[in-house]
mmCIF file with all atom_site columns, C-alpha atoms in Angstrom:
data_model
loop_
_atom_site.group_PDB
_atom_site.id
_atom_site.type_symbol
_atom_site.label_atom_id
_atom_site.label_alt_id
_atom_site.label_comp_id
_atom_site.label_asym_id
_atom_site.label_entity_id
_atom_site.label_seq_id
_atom_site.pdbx_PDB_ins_code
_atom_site.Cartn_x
_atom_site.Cartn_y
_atom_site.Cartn_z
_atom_site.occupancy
_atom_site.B_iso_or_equiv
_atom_site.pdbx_formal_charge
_atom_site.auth_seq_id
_atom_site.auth_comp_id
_atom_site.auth_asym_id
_atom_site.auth_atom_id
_atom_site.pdbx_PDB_model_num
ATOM 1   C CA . UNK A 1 1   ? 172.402 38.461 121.968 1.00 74.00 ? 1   UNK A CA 1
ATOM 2   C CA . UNK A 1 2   ? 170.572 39.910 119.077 1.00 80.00 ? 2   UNK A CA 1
ATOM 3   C CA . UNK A 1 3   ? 172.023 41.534 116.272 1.00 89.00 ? 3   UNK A CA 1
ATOM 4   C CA . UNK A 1 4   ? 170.316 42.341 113.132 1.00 91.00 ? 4   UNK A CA 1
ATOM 5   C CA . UNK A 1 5   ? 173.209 43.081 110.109 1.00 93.00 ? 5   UNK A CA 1
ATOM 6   C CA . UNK A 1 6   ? 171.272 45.577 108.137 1.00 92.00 ? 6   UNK A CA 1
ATOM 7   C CA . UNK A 1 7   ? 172.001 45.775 104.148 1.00 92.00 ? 7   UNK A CA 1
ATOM 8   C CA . UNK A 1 8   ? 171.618 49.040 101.851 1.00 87.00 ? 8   UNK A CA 1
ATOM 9   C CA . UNK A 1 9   ? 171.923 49.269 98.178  1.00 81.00 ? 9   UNK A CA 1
ATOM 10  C CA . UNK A 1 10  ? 173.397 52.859 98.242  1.00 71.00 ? 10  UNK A CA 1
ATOM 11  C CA . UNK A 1 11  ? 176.810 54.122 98.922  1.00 68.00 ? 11  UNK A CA 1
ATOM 12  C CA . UNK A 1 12  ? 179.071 56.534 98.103  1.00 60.00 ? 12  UNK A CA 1
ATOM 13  C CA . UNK A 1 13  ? 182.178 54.432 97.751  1.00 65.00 ? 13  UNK A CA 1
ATOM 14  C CA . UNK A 1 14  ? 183.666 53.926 93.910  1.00 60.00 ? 14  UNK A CA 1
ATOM 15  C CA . UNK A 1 15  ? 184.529 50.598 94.461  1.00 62.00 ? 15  UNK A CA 1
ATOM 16  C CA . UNK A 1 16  ? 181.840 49.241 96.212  1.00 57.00 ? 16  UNK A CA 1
ATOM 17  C CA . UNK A 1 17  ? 179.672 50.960 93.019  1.00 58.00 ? 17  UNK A CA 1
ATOM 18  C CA . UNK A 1 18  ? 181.722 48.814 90.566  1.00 61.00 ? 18  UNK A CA 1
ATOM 19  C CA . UNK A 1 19  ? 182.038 45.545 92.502  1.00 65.00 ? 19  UNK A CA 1
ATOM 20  C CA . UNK A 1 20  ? 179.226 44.622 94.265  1.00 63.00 ? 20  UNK A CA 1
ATOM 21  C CA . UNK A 1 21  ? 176.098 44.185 92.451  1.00 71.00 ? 21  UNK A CA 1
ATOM 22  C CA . UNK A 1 22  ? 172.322 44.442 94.617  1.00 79.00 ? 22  UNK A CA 1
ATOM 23  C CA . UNK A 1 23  ? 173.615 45.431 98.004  1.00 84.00 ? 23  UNK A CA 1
ATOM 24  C CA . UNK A 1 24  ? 176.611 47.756 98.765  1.00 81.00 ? 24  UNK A CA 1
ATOM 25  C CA . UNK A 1 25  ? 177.007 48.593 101.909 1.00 87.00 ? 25  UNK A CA 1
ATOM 26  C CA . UNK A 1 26  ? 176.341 46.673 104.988 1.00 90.00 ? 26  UNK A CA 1
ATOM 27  C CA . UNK A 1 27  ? 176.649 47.716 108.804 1.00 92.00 ? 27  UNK A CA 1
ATOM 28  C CA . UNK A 1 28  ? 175.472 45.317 111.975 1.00 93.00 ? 28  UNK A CA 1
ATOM 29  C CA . UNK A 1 29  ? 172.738 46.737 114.237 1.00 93.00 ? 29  UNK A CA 1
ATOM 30  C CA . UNK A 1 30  ? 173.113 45.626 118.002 1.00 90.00 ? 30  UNK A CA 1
ATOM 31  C CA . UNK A 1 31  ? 170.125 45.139 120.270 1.00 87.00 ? 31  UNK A CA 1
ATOM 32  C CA . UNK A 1 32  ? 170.826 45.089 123.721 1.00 83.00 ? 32  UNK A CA 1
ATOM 33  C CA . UNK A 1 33  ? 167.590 45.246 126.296 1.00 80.00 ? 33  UNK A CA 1
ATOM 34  C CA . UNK A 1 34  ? 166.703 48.869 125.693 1.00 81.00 ? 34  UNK A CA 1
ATOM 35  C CA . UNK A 1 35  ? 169.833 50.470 123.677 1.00 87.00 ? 35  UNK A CA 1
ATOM 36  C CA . UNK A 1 36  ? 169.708 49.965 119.985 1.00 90.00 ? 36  UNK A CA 1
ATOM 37  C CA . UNK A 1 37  ? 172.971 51.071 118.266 1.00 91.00 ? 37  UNK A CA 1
ATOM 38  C CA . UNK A 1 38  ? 173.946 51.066 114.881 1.00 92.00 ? 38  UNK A CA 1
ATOM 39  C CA . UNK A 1 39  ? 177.535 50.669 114.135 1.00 92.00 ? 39  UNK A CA 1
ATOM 40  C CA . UNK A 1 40  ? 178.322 52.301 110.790 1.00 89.00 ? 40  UNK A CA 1
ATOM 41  C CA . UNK A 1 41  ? 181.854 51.352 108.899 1.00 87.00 ? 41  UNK A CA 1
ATOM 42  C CA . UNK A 1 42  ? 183.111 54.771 107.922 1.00 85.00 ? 42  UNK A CA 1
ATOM 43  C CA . UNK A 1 43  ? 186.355 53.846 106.309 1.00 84.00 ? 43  UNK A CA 1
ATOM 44  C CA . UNK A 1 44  ? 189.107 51.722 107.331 1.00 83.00 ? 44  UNK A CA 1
ATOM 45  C CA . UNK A 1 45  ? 189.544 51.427 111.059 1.00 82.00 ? 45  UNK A CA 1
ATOM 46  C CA . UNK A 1 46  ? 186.744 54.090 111.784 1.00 88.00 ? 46  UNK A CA 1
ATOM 47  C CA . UNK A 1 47  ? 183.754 53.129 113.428 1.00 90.00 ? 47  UNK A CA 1
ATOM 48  C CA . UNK A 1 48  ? 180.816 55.089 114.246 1.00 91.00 ? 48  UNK A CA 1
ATOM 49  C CA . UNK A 1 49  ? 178.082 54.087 117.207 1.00 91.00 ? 49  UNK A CA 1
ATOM 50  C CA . UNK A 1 50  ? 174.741 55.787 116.484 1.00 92.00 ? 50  UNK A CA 1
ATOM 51  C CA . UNK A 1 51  ? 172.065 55.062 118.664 1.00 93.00 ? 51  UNK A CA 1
ATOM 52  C CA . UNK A 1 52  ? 168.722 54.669 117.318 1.00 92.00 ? 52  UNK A CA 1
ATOM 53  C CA . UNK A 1 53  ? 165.207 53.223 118.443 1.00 90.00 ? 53  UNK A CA 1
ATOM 54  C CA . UNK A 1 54  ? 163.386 50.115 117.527 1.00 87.00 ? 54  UNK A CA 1
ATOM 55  C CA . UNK A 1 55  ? 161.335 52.451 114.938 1.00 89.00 ? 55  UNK A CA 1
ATOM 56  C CA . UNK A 1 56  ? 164.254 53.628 113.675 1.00 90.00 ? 56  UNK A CA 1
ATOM 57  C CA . UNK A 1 57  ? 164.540 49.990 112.036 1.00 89.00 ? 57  UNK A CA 1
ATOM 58  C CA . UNK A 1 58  ? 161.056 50.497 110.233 1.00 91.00 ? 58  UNK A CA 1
ATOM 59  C CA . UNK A 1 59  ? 161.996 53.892 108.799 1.00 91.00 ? 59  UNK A CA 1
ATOM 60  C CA . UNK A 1 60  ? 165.907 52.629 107.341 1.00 90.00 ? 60  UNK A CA 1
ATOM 61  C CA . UNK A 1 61  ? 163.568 49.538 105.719 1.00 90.00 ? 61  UNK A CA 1
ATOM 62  C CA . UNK A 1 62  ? 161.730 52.258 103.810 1.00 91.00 ? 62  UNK A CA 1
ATOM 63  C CA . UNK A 1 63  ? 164.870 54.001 102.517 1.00 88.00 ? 63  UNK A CA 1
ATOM 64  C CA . UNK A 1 64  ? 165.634 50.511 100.972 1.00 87.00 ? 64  UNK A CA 1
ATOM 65  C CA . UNK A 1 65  ? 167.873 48.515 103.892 1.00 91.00 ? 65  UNK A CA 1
ATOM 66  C CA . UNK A 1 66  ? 166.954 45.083 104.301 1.00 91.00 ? 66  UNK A CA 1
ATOM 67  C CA . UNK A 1 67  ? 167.757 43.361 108.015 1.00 92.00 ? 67  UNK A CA 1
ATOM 68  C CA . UNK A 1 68  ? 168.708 40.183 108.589 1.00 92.00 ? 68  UNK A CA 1
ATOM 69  C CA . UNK A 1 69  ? 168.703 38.687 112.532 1.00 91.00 ? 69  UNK A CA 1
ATOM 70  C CA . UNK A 1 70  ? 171.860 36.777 113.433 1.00 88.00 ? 70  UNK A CA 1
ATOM 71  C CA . UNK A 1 71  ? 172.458 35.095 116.915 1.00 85.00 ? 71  UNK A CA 1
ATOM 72  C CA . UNK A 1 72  ? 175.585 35.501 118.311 1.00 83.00 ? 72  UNK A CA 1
ATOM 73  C CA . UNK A 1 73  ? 176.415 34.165 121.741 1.00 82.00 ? 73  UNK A CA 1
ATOM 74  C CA . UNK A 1 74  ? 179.433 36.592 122.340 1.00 82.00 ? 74  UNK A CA 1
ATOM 75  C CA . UNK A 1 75  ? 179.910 40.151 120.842 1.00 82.00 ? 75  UNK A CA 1
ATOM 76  C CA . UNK A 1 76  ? 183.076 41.423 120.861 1.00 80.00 ? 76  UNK A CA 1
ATOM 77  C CA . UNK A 1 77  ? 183.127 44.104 123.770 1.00 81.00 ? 77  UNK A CA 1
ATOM 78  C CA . UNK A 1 78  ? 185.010 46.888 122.242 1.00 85.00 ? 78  UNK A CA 1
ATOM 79  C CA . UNK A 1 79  ? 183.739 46.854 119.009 1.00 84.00 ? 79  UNK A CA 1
ATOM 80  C CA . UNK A 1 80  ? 184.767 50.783 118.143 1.00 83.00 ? 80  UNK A CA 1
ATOM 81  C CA . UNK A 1 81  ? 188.302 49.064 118.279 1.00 83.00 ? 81  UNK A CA 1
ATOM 82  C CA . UNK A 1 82  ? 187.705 46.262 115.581 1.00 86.00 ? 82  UNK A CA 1
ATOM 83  C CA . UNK A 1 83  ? 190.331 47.402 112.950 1.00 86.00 ? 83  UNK A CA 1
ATOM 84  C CA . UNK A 1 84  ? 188.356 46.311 109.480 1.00 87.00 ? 84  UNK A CA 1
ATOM 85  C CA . UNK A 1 85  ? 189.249 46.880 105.600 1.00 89.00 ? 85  UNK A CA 1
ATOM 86  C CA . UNK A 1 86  ? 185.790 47.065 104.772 1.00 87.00 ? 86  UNK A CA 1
ATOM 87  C CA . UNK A 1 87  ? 181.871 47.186 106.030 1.00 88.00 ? 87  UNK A CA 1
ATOM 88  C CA . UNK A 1 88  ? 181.654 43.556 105.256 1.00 89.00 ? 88  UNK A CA 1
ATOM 89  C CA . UNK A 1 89  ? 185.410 42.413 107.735 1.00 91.00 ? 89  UNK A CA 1
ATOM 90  C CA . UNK A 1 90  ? 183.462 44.558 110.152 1.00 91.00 ? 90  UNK A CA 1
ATOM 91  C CA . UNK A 1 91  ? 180.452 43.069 110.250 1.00 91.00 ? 91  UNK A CA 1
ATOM 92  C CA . UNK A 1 92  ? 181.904 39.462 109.673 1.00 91.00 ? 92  UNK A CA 1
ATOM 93  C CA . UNK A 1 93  ? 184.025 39.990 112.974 1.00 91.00 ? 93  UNK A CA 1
ATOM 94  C CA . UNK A 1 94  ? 181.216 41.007 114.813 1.00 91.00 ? 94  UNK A CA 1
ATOM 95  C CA . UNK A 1 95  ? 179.364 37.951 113.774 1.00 90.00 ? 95  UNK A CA 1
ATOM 96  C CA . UNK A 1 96  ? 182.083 35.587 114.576 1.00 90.00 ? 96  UNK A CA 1
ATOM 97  C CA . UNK A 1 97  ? 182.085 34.846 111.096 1.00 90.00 ? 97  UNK A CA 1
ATOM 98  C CA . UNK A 1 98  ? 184.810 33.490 109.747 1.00 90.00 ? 98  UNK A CA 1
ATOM 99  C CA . UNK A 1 99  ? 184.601 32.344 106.005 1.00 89.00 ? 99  UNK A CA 1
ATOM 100 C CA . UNK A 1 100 ? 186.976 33.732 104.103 1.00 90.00 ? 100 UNK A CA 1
ATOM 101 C CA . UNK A 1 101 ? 185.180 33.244 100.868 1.00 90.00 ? 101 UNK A CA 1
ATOM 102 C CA . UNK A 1 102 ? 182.561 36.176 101.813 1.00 90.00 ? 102 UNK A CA 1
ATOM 103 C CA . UNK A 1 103 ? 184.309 39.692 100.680 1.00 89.00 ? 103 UNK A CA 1
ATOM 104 C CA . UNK A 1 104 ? 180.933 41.639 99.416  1.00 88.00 ? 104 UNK A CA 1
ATOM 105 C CA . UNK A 1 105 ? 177.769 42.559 100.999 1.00 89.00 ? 105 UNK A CA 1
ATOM 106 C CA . UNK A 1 106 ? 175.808 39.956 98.628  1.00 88.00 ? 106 UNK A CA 1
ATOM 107 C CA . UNK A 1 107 ? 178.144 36.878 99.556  1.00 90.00 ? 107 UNK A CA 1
ATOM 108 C CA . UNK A 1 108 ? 177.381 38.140 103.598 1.00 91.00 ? 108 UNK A CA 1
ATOM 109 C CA . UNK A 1 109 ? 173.477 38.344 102.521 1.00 90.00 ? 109 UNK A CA 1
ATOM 110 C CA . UNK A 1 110 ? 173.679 34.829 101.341 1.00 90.00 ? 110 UNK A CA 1
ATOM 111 C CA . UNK A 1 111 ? 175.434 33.366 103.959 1.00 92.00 ? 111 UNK A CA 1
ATOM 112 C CA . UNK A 1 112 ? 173.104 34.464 106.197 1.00 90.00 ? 112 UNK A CA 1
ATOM 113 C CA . UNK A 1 113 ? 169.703 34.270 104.667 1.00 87.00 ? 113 UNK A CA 1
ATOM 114 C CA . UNK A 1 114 ? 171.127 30.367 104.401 1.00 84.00 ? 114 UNK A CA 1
ATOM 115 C CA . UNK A 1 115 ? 171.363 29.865 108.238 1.00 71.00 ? 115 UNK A CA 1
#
């Protein structure tokens, strides 16, 4: 399956402000035949599904996200339920990532513009 983890350099959150230093905020983007959701890490343990179309992806890139694709053989199935500290746990559990040396969206960026 497709998924597309989609990076922003604006937030809201203090400490992502202070620690992390191009991209702050990061949120995975699943593409399944003709659904499109984006699931956006709210704060901890609160997930939000918001379904979008393909064009949608165009119009974030404008507003300064940056996508990169990622294929993962199995997604989690009840991924509202994922209970993540931050955006980049979330997103690293939906990948099937496990490195604990990646903590901020810029580590996550690099990990996977590497693959």
């Amino acid at each position: 399956m497709i998924v597309y983890i989609g990076f922003s350099n604006k937030t809201h959150k203090l400490y992502a402000k202070m620690l992390c230093n191009k991209y702050k905020h990061c949120a995975p983007v699943i593409i399944d035949k003709n659904r499109v959701v984006l699931y956006q890490f709210v704060h901890t343990n609160k997930i939000i599904d918001i379904n979008i179309r393909k064009k949608d992806l165009n119009i974030l890139k404008h507003y300064g996200w940056t996508f990169i694709k990622y294929n993962v053989e199995n997604i989690p199935t009840d991924i509202l339920k994922i209970h993540a500290i931050t955006c980049v746990a979330f997103s690293k559990r939906v990948c099937r990532i496990n490195n604990i040396l990646i903590q901020t969206p810029d580590a996550l960026f690099r990990y996977l513009s590497d693959k």
